[in-house]
Short mmCIF file of C-alpha atoms and ligand atoms in Angstrom, two decimals:
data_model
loop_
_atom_site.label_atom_id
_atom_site.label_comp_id
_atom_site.label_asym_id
_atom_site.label_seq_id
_atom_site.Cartn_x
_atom_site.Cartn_y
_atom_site.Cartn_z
CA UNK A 1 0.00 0.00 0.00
CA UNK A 2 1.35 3.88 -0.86
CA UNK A 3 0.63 5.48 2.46
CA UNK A 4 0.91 9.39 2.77
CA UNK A 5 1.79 11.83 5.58
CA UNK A 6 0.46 15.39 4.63
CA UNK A 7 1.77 18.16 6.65
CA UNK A 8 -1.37 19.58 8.94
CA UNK A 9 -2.46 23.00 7.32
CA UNK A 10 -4.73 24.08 10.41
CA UNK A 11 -3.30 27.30 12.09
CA UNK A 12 -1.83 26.41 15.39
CA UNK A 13 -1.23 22.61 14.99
CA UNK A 14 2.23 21.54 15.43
CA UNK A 15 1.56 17.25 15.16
CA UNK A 16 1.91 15.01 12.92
CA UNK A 17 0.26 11.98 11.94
CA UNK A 18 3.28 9.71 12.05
CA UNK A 19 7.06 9.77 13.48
CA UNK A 20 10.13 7.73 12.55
CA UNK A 21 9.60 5.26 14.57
CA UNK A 22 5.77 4.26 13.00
CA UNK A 23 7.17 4.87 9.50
CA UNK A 24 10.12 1.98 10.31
CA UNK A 25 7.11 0.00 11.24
CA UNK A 26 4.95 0.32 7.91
CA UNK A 27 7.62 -0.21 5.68
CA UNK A 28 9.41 -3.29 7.46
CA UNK A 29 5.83 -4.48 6.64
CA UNK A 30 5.77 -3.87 2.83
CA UNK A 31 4.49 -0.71 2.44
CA UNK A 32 5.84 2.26 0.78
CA UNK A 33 5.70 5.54 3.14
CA UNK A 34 5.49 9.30 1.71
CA UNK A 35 5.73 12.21 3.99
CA UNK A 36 5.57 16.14 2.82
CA UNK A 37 8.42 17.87 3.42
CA UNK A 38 8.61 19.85 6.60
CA UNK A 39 5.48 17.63 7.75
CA UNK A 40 7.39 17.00 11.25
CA UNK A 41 9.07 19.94 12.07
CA UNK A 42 6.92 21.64 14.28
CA UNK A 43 7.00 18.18 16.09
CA UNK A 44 10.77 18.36 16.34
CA UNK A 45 10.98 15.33 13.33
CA UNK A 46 13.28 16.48 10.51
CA UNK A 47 12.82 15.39 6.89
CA UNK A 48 16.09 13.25 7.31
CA UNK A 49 14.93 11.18 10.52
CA UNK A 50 11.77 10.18 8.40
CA UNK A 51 14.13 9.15 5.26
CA UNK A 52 16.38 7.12 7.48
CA UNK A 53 13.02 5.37 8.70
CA UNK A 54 12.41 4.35 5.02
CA UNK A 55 9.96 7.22 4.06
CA UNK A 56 10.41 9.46 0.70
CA UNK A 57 9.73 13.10 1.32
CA UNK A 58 7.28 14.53 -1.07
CA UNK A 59 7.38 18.41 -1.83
CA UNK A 60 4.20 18.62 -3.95
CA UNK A 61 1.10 18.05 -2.09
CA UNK A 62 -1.28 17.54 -4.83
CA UNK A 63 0.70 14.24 -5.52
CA UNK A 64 1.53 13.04 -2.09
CA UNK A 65 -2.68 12.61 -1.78
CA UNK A 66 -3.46 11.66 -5.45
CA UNK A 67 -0.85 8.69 -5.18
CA UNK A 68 -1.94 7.38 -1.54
CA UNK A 69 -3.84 4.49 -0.65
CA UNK A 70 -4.41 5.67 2.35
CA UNK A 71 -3.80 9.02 4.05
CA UNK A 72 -2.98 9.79 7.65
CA UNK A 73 -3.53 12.93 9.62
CA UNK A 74 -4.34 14.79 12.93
CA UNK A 75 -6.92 17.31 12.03
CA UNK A 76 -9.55 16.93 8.81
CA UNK A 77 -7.82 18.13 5.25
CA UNK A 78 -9.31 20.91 3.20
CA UNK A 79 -11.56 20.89 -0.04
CA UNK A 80 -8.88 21.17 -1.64
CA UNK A 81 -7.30 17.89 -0.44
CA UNK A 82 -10.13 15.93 -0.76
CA UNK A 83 -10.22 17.07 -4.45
CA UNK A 84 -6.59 15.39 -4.84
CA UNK A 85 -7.54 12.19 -3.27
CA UNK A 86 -8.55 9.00 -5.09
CA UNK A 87 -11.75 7.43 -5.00
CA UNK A 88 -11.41 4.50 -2.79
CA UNK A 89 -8.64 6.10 -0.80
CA UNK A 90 -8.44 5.39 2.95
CA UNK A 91 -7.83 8.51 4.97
CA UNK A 92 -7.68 8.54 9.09
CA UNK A 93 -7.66 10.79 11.43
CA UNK A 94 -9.19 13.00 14.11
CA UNK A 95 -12.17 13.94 11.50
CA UNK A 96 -14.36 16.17 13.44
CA UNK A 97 -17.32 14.03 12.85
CA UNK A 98 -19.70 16.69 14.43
CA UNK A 99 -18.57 19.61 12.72
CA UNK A 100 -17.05 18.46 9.57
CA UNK A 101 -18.91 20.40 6.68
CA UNK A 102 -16.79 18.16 4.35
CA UNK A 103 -18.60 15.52 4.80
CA UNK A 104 -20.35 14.96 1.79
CA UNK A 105 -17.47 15.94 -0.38
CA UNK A 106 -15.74 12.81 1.43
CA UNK A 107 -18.26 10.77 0.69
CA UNK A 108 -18.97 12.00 -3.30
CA UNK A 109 -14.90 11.44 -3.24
CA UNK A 110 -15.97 7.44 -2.37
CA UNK A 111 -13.35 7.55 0.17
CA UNK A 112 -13.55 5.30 3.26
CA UNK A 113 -12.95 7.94 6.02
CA UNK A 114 -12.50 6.80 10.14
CA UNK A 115 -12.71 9.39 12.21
CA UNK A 116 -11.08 8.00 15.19
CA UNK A 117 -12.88 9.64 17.68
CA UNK A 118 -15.76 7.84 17.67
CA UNK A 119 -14.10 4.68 18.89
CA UNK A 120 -15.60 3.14 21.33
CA UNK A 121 -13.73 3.25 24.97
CA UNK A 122 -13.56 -0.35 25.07
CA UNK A 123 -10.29 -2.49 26.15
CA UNK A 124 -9.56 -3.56 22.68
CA UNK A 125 -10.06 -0.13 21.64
CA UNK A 126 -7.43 1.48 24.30
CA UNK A 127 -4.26 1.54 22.33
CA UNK A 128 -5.88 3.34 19.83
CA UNK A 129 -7.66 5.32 21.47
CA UNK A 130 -6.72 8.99 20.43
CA UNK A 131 -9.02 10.52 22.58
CA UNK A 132 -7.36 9.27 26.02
CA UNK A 133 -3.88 9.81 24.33
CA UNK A 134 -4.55 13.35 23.32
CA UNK A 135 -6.81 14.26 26.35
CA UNK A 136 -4.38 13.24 28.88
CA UNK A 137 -1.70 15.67 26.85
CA UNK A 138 -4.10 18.75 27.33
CA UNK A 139 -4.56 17.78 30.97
CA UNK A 140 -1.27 18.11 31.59
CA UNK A 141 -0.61 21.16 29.78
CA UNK A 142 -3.67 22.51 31.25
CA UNK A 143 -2.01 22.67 34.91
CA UNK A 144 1.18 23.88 33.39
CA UNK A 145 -0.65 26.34 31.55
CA UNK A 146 -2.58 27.72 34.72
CA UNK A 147 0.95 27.94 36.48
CA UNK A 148 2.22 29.99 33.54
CA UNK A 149 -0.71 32.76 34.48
CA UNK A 150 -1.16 32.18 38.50
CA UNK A 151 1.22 34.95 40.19
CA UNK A 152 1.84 32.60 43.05
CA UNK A 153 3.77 29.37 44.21
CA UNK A 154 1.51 26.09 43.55
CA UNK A 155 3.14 23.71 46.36
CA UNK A 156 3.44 25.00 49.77
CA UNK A 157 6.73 26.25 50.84
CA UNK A 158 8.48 27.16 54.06
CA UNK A 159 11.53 29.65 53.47
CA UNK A 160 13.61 31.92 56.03
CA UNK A 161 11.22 34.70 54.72
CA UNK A 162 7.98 32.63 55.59
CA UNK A 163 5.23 30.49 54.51
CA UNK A 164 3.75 30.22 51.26
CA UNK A 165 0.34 28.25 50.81
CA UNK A 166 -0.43 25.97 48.30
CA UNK A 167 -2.48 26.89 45.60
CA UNK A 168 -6.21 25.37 45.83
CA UNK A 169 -6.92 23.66 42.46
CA UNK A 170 -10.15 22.74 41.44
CA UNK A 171 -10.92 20.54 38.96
CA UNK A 172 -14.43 19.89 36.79
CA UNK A 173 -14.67 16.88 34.93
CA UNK A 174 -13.07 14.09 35.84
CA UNK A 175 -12.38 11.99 32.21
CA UNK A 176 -9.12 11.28 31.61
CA UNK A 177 -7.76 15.30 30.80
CA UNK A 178 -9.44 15.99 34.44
CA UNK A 179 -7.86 12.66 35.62
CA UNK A 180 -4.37 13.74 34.28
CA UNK A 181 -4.86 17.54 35.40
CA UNK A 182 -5.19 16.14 39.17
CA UNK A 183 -2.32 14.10 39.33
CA UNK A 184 -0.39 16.71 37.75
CA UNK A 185 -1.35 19.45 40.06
CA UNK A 186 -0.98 17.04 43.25
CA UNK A 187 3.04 16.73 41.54
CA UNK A 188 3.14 20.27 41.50
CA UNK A 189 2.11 19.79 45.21
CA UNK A 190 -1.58 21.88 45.26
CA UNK A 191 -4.29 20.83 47.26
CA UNK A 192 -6.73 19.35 44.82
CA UNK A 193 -10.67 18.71 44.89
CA UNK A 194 -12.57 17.45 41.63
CA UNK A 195 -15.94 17.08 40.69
CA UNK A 196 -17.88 15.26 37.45
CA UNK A 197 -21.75 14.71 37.00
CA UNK A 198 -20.48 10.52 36.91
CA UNK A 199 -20.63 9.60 40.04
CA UNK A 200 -18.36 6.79 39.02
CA UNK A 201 -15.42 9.25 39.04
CA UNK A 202 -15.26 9.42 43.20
CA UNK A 203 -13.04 6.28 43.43
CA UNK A 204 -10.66 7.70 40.63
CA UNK A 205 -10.49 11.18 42.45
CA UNK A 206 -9.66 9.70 45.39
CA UNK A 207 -7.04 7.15 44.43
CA UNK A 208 -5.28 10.26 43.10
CA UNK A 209 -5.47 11.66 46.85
CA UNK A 210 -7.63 14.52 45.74
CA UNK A 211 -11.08 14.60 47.30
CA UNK A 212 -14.16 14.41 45.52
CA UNK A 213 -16.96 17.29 45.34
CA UNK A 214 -20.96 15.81 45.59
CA UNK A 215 -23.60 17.52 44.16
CA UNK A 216 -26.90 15.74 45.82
CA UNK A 217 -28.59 13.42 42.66
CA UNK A 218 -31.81 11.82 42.55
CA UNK A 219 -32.30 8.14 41.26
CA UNK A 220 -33.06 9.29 37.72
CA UNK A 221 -30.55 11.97 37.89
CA UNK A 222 -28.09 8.81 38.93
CA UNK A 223 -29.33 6.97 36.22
CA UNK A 224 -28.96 9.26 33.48
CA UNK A 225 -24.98 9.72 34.46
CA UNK A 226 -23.80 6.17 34.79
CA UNK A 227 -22.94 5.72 31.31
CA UNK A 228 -19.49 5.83 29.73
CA UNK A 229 -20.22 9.52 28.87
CA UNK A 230 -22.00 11.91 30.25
CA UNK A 231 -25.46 13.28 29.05
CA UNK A 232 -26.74 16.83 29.21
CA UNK A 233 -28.24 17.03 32.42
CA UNK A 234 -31.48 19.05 32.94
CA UNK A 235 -31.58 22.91 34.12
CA UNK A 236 -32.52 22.12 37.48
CA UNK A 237 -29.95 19.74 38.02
CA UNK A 238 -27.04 22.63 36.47
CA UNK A 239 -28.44 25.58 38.60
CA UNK A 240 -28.14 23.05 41.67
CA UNK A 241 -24.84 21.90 40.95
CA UNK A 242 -23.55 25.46 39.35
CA UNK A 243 -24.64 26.72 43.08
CA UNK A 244 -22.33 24.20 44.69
CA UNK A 245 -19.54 24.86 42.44
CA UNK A 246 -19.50 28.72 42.75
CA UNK A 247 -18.57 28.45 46.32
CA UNK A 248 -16.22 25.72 45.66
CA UNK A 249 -14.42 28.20 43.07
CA UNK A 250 -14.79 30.93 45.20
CA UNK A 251 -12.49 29.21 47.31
CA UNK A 252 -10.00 28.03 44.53
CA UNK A 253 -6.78 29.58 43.14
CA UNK A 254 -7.03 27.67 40.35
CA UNK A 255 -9.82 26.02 38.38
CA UNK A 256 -9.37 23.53 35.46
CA UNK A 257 -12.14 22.61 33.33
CA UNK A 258 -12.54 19.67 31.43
CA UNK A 259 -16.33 19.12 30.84
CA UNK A 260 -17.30 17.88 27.80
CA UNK A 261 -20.73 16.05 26.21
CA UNK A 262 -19.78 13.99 22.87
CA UNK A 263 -21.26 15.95 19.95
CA UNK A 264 -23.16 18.76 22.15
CA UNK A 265 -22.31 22.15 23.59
CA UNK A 266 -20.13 21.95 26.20
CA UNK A 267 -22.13 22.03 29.90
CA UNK A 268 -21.55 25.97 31.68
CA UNK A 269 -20.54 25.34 35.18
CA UNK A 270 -18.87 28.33 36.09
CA UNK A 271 -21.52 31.32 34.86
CA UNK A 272 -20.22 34.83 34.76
CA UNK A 273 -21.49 35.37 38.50
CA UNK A 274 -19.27 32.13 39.67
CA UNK A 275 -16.40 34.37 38.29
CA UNK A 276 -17.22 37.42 39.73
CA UNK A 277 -17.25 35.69 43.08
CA UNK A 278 -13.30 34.36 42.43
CA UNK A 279 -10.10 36.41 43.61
CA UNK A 280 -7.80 38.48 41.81
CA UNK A 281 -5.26 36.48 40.22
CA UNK A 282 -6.64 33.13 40.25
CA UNK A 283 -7.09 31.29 36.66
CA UNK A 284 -9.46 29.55 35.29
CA UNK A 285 -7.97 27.04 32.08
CA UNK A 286 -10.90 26.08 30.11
CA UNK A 287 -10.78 22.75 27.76
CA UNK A 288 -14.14 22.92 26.64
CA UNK A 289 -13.23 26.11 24.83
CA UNK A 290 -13.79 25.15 21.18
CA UNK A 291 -16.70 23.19 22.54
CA UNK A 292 -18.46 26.49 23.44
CA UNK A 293 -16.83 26.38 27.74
CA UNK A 294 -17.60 25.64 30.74
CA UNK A 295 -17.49 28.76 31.90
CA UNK A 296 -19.53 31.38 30.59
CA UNK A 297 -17.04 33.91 29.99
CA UNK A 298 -14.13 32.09 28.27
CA UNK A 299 -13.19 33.05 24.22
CA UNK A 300 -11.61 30.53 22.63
CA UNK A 301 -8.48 30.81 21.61
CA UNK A 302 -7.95 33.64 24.07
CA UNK A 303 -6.33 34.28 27.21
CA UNK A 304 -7.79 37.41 29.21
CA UNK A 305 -8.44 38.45 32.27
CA UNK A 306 -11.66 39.78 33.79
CA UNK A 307 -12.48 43.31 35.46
CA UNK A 308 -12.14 41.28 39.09
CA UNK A 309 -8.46 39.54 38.01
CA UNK A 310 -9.65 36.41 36.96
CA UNK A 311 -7.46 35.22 34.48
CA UNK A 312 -9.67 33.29 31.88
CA UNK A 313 -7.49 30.92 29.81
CA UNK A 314 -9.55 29.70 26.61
CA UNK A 315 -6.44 28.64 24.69
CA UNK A 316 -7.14 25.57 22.31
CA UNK A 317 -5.62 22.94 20.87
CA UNK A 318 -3.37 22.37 23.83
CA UNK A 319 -1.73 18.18 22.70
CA UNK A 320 -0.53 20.47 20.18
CA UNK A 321 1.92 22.49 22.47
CA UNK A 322 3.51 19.20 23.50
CA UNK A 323 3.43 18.27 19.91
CA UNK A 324 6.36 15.85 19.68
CA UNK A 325 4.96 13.73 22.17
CA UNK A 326 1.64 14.40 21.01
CA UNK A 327 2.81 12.99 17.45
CA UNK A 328 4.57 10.27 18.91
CA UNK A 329 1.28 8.82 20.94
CA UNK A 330 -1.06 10.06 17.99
CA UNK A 331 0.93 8.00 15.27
CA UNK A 332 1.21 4.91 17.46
CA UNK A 333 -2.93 4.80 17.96
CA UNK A 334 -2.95 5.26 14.07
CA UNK A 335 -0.77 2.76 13.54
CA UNK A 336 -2.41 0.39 16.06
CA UNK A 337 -5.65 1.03 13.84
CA UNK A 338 -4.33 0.35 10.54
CA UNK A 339 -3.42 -3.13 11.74
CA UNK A 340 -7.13 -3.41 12.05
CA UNK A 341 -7.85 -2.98 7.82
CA UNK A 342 -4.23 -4.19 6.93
CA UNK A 343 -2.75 -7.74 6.54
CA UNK A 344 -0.51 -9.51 4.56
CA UNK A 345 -3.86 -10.15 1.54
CA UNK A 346 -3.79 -6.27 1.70
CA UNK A 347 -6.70 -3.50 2.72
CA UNK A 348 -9.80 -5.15 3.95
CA UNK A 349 -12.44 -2.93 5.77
CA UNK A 350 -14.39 -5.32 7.68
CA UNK A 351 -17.77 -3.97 8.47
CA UNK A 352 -18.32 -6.92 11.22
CA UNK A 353 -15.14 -5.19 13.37
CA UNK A 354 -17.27 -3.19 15.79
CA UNK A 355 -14.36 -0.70 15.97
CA UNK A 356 -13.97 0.16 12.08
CA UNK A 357 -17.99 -0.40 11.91
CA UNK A 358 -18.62 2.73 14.75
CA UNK A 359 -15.57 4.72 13.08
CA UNK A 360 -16.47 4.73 9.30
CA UNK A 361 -18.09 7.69 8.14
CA UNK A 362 -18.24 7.45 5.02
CA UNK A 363 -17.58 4.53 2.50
CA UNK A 364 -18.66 4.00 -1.02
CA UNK A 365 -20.02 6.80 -1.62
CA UNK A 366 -21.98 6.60 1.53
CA UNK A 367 -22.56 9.24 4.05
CA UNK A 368 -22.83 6.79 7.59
CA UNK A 369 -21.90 9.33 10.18
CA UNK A 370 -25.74 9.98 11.58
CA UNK A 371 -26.89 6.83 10.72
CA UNK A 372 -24.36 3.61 11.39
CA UNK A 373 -21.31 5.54 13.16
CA UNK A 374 -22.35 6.68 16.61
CA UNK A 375 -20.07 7.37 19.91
CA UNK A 376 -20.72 4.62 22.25
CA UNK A 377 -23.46 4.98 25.42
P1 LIG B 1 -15.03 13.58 27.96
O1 LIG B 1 -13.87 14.33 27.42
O2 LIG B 1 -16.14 13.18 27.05
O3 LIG B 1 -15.68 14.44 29.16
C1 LIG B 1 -14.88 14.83 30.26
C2 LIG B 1 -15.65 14.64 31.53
O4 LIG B 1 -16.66 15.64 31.64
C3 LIG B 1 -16.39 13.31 31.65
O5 LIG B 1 -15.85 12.58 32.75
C4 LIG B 1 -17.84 13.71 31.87
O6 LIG B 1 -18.52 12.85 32.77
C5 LIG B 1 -17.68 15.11 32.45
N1 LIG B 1 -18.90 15.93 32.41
C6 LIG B 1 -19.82 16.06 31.42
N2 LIG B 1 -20.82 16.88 31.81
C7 LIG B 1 -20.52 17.31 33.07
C8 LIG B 1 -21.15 18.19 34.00
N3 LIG B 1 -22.32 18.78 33.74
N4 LIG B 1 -20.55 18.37 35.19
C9 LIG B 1 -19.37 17.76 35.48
N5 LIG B 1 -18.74 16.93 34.65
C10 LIG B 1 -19.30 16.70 33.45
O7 LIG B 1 -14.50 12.32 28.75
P2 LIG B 1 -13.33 11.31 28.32
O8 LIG B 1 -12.09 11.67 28.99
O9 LIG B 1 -13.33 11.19 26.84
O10 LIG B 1 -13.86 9.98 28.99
C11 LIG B 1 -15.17 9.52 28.66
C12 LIG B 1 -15.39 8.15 29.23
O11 LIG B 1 -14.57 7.18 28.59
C13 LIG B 1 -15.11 8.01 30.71
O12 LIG B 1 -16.12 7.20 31.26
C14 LIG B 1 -13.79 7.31 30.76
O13 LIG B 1 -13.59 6.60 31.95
C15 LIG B 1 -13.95 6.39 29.58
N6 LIG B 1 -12.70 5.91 29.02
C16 LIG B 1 -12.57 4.58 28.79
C17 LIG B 1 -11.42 4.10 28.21
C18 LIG B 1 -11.27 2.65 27.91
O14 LIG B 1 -11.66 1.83 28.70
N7 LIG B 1 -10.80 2.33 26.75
C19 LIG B 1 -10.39 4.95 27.87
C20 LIG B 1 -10.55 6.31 28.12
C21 LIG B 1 -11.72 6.78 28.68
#
């Protein structure tokens, strides 16, 4: 198979869909690897380090796509890109599913397009899974990103001049950014408290020796939260737990947001009054930013700070800042995926593979996002 590596056009991203070490990997297996030139470098991955791996650098895009069986990448490619693909190409990535107004032309194109996160968060699914590998990235970052704008120490300290506190973080949704965000900030030595509408996530909270926030729930509240993901909740339910939450950020330095509701706005938990009600210089870092926030007055893509000295972090993209890393996990899920349609009789998309079936959006000429492909309950 002719597998391509475009470099990612989208302003801001710095990974790539594959690194030396996957490329060694694909060609020891037979296949013939093209990467554009300059695809890594914003991941720290020269052109030579993908040659030695066996790749050939390609300088014209058009061609890269037009001679690819299959296509990797991080973010969706442009009209333009689809144009140059073939019909029948594979192409893989992080699709946007939701959003994707390219849809159609994908499907018109006959190409068999996985958007990778919609696979399910099942065991078999786990080392492919480029939501956890990303997510626990922007965690991270998230907490070092919050330190970058809070004018104050985060672990406690006792110096010849005094005693510094540790900073209070809070964090709101507890998947696996909010999971990594917690153990980060408990490195960094803050006193930690978390909080998600799963009830599920107290044992996970507290293994992490944070301690875990309750917002009273009645039986069908319970029920509707036990899934793997969260559903939107109803308005009573928000105000009630928005209440609690004010006065727990009230009494935070720091507040990390993670909330998020597979193809739906992202839940407000921290309304413009919550804010108000925070001191000067604490920081709120909002994941859900593209997703429309968590809190009511982030703007994505922006870092600002409110009239009170909140500072309101709304950056996106944040695997990207860690992008060689990023990369390295990202092209090691992808890789871990194409075993799934590759073998030694060549490409086979089997529809009967529950992952490939739930991540194919669209294939022979087939729109199936809406209809087949649907994030798991
Ligand atoms: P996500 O990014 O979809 O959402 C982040 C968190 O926000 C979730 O924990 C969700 O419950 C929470 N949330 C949503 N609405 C909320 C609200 N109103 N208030 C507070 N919190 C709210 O989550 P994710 O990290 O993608 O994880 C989703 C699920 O997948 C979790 O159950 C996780 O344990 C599971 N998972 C399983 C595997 C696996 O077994 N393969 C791997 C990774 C994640």
């Amino acid at each position: 198979m002719h597998i391509a590596i475009p470099a990612e056009r989208l302003a801001g991203e710095h990974r790539v869909a594959a690194t030396p070490e996957t490329v060694k990997k694909l060609a020891a297996a037979g296949h013939t690897v093209a990467v554009e030139a300059g695809a890594g470098k914003a991941a720290a991955i020269p052109d030579a380090a993908y040659r030695e791996a066996g790749a050939s650098i390609v300088e014209q895009r058009p061609a890269l796509l037009s001679g690819a069986d299959i296509v990797l990448c991080v973010g969706s490619p442009d009209a333009a890109d689809l144009d140059a693909l073939k019909s029948g190409a594979v192409l893989a990535g992080m699709l946007s599913p939701y959003h994707n107004p390219l849809l159609p032309q994908l499907a018109a194109k006959r190409v068999s397009a996985f958007a990778l996160e919609l696979l399910p968060r099942t065991t078999r699914a786990q080392s492919m899974d480029v939501l956890s590998s990303q997510n626990n990235i922007a965690g991270y970052k998230a907490v070092l990103l919050a330190c970058q704008f809070y004018p104050r120490f985060m672990p406690m300290l006792m110096t010849a001049a005094g005693t510094v506190k540790a900073a209070r973080v809070l964090v709101l949704g507890v998947g696996v950014a909010g999971l990594q965000a917690i153990a980060t900030a408990k490195r960094l030595g803050a006193v930690v408290e978390a909080y998600d509408v799963r009830p599920a996530t107290r044992e996970q909270v507290e293994s992490l020796g944070a301690k875990f926030i309750e917002v009273p729930m009645s039986d069908e509240e319970k029920a509707a939260s036990s899934g793997v993901y969260a559903r939107e909740m109803t308005p009573e339910f928000l105000a009630r737990q928005n209440e609690l939450l004010a006065k727990r950020a009230a009494a935070a330095d720091i507040v990390i947001t993670t909330a998020l509701i597979p193809g739906k706005p992202a839940p407000v938990l921290l309304p413009a009054a919550s804010v108000a009600a925070m001191r000067p210089g604490s920081v709120i870092v909002d994941l859900a930013a593209e997703s429309g926030g968590n809190c009511e007055l982030t703007r994505a893509g922006e870092a600002w700070q409110s009239d009170n000295g909140v500072h309101l972090v709304g950056l996106t993209n944040l695997p990207s800042m860690v992008a060689a890393d990023a990369s390295s996990l990202y092209a090691r899920n992808l890789l871990t995926f194409l075993g799934l349609l590759l073998s030694a009789e060549g490409l086979k998309i089997d529809l009967e593979d529950d992952l490939l079936a739930a991540t194919l959006i669209t294939h022979q000429g087939e729109l199936r996002f809406g209809t087949t492909a649907k994030p798991a309950a």
